[in-house]
mmCIF file of C-alpha atoms in Angstrom:
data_model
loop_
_atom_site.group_PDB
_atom_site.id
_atom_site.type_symbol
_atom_site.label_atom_id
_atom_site.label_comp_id
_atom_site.label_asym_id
_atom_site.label_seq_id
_atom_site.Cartn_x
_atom_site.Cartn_y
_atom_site.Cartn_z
ATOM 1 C CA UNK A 463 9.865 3.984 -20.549
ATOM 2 C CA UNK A 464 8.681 3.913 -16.853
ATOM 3 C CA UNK A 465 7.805 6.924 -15.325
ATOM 4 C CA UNK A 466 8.761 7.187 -11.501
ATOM 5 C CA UNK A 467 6.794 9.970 -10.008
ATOM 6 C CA UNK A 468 8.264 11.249 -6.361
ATOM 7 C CA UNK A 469 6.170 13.248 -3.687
ATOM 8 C CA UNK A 470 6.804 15.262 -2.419
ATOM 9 C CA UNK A 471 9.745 16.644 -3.723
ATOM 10 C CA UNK A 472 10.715 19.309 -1.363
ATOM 11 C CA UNK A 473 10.234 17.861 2.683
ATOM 12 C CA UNK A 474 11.228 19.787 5.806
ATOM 13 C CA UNK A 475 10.926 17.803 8.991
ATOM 14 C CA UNK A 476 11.428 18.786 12.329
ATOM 15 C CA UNK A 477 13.909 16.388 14.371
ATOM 16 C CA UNK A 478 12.635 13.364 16.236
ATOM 17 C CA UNK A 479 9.300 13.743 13.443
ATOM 18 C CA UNK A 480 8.591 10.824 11.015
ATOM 19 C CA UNK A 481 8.705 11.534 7.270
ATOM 20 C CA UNK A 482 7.209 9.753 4.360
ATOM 21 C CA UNK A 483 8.223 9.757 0.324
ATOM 22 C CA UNK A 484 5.567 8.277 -1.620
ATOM 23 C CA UNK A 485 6.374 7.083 -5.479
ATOM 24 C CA UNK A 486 4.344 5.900 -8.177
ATOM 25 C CA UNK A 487 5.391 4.086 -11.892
ATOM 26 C CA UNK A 488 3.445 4.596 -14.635
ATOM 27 C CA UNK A 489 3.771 0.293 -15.111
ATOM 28 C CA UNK A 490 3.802 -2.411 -12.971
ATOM 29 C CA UNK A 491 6.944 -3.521 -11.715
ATOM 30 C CA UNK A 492 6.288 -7.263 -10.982
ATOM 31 C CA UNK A 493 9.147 -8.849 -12.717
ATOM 32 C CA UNK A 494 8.187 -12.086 -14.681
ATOM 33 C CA UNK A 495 9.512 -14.042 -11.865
ATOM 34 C CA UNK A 496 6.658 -12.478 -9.537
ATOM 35 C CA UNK A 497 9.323 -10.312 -7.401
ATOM 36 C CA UNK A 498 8.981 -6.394 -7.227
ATOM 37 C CA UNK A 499 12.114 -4.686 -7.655
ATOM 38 C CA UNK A 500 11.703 -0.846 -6.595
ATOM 39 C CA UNK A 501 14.928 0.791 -5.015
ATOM 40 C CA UNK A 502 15.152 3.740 -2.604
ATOM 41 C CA UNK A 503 18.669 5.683 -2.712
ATOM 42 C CA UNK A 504 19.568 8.365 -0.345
ATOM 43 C CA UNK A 505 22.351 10.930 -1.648
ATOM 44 C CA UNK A 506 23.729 13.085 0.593
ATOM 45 C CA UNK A 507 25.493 16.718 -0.295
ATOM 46 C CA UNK A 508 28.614 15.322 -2.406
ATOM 47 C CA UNK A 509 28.659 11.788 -2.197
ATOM 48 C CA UNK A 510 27.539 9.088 -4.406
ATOM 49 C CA UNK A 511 23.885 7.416 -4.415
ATOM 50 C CA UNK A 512 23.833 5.081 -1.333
ATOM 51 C CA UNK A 513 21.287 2.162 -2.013
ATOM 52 C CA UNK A 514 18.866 1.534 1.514
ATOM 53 C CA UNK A 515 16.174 -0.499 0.222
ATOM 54 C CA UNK A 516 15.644 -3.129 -2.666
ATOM 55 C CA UNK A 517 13.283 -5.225 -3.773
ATOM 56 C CA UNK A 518 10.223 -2.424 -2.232
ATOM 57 C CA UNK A 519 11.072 -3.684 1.835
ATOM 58 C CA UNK A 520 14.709 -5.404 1.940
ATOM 59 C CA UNK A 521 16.820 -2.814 3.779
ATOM 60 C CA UNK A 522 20.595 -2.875 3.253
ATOM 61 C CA UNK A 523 23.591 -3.899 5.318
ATOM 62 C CA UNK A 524 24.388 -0.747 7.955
ATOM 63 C CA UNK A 525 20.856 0.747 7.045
ATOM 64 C CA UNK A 526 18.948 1.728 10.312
ATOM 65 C CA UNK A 527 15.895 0.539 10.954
ATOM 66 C CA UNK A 528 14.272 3.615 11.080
ATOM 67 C CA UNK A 529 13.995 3.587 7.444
ATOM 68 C CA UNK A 530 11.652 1.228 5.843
ATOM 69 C CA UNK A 531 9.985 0.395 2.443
ATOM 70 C CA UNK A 532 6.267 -0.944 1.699
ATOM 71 C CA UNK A 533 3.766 -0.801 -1.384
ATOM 72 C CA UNK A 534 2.908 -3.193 -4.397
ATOM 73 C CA UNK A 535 2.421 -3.190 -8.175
ATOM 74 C CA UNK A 536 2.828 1.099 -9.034
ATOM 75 C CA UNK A 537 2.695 2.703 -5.528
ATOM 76 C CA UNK A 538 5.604 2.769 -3.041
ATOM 77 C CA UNK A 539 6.446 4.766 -0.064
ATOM 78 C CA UNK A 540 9.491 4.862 2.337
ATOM 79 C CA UNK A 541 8.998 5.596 5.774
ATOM 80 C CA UNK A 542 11.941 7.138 8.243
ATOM 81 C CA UNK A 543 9.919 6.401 11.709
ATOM 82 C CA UNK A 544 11.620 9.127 13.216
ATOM 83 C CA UNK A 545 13.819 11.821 11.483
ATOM 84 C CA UNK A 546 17.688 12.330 12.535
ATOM 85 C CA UNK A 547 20.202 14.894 11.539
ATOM 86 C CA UNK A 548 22.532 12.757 9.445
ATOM 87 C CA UNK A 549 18.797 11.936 7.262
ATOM 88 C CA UNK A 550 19.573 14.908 5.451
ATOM 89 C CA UNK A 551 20.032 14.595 1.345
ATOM 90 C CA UNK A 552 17.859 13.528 -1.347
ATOM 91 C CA UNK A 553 15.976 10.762 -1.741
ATOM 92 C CA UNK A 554 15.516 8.867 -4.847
ATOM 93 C CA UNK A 555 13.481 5.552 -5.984
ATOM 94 C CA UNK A 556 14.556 3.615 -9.213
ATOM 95 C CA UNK A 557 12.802 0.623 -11.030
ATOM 96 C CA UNK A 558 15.154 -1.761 -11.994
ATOM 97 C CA UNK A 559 12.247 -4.273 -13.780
ATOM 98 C CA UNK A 560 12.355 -3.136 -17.395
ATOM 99 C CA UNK A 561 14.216 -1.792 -19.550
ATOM 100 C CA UNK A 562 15.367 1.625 -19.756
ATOM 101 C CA UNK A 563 16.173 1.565 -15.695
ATOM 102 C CA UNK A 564 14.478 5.048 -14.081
ATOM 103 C CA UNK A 565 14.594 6.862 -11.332
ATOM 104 C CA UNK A 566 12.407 9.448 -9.511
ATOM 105 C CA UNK A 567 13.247 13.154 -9.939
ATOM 106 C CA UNK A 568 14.113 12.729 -5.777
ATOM 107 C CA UNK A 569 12.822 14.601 -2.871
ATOM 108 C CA UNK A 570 14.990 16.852 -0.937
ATOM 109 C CA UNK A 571 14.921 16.221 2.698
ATOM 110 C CA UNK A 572 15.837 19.126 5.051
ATOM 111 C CA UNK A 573 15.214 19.863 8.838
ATOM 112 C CA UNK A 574 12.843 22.453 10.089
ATOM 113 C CA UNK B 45 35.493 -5.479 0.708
ATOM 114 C CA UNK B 46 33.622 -4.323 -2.849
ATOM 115 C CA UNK B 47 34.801 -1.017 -4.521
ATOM 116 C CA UNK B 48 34.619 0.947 -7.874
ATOM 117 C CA UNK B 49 37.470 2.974 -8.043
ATOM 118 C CA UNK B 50 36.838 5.947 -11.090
ATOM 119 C CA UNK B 51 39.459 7.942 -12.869
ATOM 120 C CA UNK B 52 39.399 11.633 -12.669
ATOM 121 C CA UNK B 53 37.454 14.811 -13.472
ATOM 122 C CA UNK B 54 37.606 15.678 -17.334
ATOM 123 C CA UNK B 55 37.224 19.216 -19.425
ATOM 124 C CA UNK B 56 36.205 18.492 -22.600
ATOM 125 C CA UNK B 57 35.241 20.773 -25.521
ATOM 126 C CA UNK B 58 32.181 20.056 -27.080
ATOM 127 C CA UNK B 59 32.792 17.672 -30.200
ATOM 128 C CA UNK B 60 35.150 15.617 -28.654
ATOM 129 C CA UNK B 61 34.896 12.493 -26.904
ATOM 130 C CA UNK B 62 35.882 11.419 -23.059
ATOM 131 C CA UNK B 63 36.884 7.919 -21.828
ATOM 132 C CA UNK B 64 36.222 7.144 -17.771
ATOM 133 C CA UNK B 65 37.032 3.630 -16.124
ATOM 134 C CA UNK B 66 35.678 2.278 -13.259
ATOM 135 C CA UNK B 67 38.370 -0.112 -11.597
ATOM 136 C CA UNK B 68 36.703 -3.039 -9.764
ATOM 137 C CA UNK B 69 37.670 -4.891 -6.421
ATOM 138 C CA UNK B 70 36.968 -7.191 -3.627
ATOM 139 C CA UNK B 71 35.074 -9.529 -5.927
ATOM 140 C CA UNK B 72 34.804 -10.802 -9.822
ATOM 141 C CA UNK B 73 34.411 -8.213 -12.045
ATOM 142 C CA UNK B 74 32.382 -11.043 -14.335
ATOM 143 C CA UNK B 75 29.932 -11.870 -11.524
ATOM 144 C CA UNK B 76 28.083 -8.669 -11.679
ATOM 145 C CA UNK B 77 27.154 -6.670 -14.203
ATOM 146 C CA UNK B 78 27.914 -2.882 -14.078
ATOM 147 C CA UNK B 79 25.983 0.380 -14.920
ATOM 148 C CA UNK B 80 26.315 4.073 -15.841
ATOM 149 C CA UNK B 81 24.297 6.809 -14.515
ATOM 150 C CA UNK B 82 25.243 10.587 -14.689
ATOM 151 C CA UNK B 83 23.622 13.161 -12.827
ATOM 152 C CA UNK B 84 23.799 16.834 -14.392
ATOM 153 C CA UNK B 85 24.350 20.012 -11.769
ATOM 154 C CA UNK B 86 21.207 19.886 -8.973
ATOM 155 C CA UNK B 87 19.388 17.374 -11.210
ATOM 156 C CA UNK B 88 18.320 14.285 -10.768
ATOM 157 C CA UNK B 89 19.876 10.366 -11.928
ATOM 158 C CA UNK B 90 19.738 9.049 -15.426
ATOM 159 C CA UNK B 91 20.656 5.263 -16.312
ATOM 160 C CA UNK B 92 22.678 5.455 -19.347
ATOM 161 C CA UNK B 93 23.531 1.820 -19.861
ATOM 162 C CA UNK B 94 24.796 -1.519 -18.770
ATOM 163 C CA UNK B 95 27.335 -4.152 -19.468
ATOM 164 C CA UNK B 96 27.879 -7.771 -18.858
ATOM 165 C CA UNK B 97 31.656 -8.348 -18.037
ATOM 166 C CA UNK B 98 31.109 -11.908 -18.617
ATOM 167 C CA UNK B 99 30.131 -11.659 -22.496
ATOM 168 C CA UNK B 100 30.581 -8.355 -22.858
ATOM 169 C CA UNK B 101 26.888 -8.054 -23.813
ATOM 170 C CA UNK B 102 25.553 -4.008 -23.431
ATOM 171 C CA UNK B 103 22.021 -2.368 -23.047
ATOM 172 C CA UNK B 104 22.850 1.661 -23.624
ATOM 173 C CA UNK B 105 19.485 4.128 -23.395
ATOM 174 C CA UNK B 106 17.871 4.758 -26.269
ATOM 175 C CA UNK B 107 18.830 8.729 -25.913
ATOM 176 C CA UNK B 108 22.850 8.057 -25.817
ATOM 177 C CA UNK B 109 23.178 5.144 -28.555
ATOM 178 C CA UNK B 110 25.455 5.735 -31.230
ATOM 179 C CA UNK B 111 27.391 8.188 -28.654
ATOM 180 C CA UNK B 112 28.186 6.067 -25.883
ATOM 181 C CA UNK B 113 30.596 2.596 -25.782
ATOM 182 C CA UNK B 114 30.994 0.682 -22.339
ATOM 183 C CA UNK B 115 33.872 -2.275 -22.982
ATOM 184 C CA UNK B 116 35.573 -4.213 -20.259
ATOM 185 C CA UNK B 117 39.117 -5.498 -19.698
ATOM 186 C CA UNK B 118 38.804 -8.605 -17.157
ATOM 187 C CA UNK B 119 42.389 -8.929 -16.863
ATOM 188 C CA UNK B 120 42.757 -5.604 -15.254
ATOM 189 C CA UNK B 121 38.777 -6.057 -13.768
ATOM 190 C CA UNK B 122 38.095 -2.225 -15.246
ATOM 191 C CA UNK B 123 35.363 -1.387 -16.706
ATOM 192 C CA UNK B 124 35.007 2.074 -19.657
ATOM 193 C CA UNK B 125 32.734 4.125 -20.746
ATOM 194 C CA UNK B 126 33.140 6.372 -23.956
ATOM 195 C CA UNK B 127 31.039 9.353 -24.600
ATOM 196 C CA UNK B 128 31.339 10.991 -27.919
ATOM 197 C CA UNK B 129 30.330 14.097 -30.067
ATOM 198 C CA UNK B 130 30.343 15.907 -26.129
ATOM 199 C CA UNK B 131 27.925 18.836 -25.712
ATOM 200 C CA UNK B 132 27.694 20.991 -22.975
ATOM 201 C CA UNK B 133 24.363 19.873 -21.685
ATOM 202 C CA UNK B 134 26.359 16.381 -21.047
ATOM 203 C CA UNK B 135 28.361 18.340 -18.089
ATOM 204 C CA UNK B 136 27.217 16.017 -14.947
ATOM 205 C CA UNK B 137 28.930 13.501 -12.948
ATOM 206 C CA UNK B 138 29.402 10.447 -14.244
ATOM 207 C CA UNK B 139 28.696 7.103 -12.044
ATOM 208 C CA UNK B 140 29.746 3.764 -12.087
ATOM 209 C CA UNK B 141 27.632 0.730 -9.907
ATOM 210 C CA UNK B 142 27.552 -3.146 -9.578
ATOM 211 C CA UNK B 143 24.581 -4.513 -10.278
ATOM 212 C CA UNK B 144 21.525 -3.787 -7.679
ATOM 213 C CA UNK B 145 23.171 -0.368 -7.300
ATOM 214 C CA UNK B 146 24.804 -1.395 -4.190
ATOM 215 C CA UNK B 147 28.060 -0.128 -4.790
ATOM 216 C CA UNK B 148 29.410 3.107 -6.839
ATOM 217 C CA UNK B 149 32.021 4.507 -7.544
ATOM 218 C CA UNK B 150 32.799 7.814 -6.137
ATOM 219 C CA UNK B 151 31.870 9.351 -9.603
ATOM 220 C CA UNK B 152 33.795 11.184 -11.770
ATOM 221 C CA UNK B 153 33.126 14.830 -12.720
ATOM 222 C CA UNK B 154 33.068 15.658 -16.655
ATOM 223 C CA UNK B 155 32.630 19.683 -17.879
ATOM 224 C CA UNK B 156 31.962 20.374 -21.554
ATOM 225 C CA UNK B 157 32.856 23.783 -22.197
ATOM 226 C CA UNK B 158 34.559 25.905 -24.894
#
């Protein structure tokens, strides 16, 4: 299986501050059709997984662009460029390129 | 607009087995596939499988086969998944999401306890 290694796990911010997740797969994750296909979730206290990024940089529909995605072949990172209240929750990345689908153990966002 | 609609919490005893659905709208249930995830108390998101609506083809982790079935109905668009042979350490909430992990359903709380 692929590994998806988070860090850090734990990451107060103050308000206003940027923040960045990094995460790492123990394999590649270029698909045979030469695409990428790393996920970043955000889950906030009580409510479902909410998908933000796909395919490493594509952010979703409603998704501000403070939040974006970047890296290649095992290293990722997602980048809020400046940290709001309503950022709060847990982040997660998940590989969706082989076969059992994994996810990072998440990092818990909170404000300083 | 797209939603997953799940059935309600469950309290099972360990041993026995628990059914959710995962009720599909605002597009073709056998355009996407769907998948499971569950996510134990304060821990963090495990895939457990995925079926095709269209064939009803299925790719369950290696940890859960033999305990967990997902089978569709497309007449009602509804997607199920089984869990058998429960044991407490299978307490989590269970998930249901279209394909990409776009959409989920709002999840569906399951409790194996004696």
């Amino acid at each position: 299986d692929v590994v998806m290694t988070q860090s850090p796990l734990s990451l107060p911010v103050t308000l206003g501050q940027p923040a960045s997740i990094s995460c790492r797969s123990s394999q590649s994750l270029v698909y045979s059709d030469g695409k990428t296909y790393l996920s970043w979730f955000q889950q906030r206290p009580g409510q479902s997984p909410r998908r933000l990024i796909y395919e490493v940089s594509n952010r979703d529909s409603g998704v501000p662009d403070r939040f974006s995605g970047s890296g290649s072949g095992t290293d990722f990172t997602l980048k809020i460029s400046r940290v709001e209240a309503e950022d709060v929750g847990v982040y997660f990345c998940m590989q969706p390129t082989r076969w059992p689908y994994t996810f990072g153990q998440g990092t818990k966002l909170e404000i300083k | 607009q797209v939603q997953l609609v799940q059935s309600g919490a469950e309290v099972k005893k360990p041993g026995a087995s628990v059914t959710i659905s995962c009720k599909a709208s605002g597009y073709s249930l056998t355009s996407y596939r769907v998948h499971w995830v569950r996510q134990a108390p304060g821990q963090g998101l495990e895939w457990m499988g995925v079926i095709n609506p269209t064939g009803g083809g299925k790719n369950y982790a290696q940890n859960l086969q033999g305990r967990v079935t997902m089978t569709r109905d497309t007449s009602t668009s509804t997607v199920y998944m089984e869990l058998s042979s429960l044991r407490p350490e299978d307490t989590a909430v269970y998930y249901c999401a279209r394909d990409g992990c776009e959409f989920w359903g709002q999840g569906t709380m399951v409790t194996v306890s004696s």
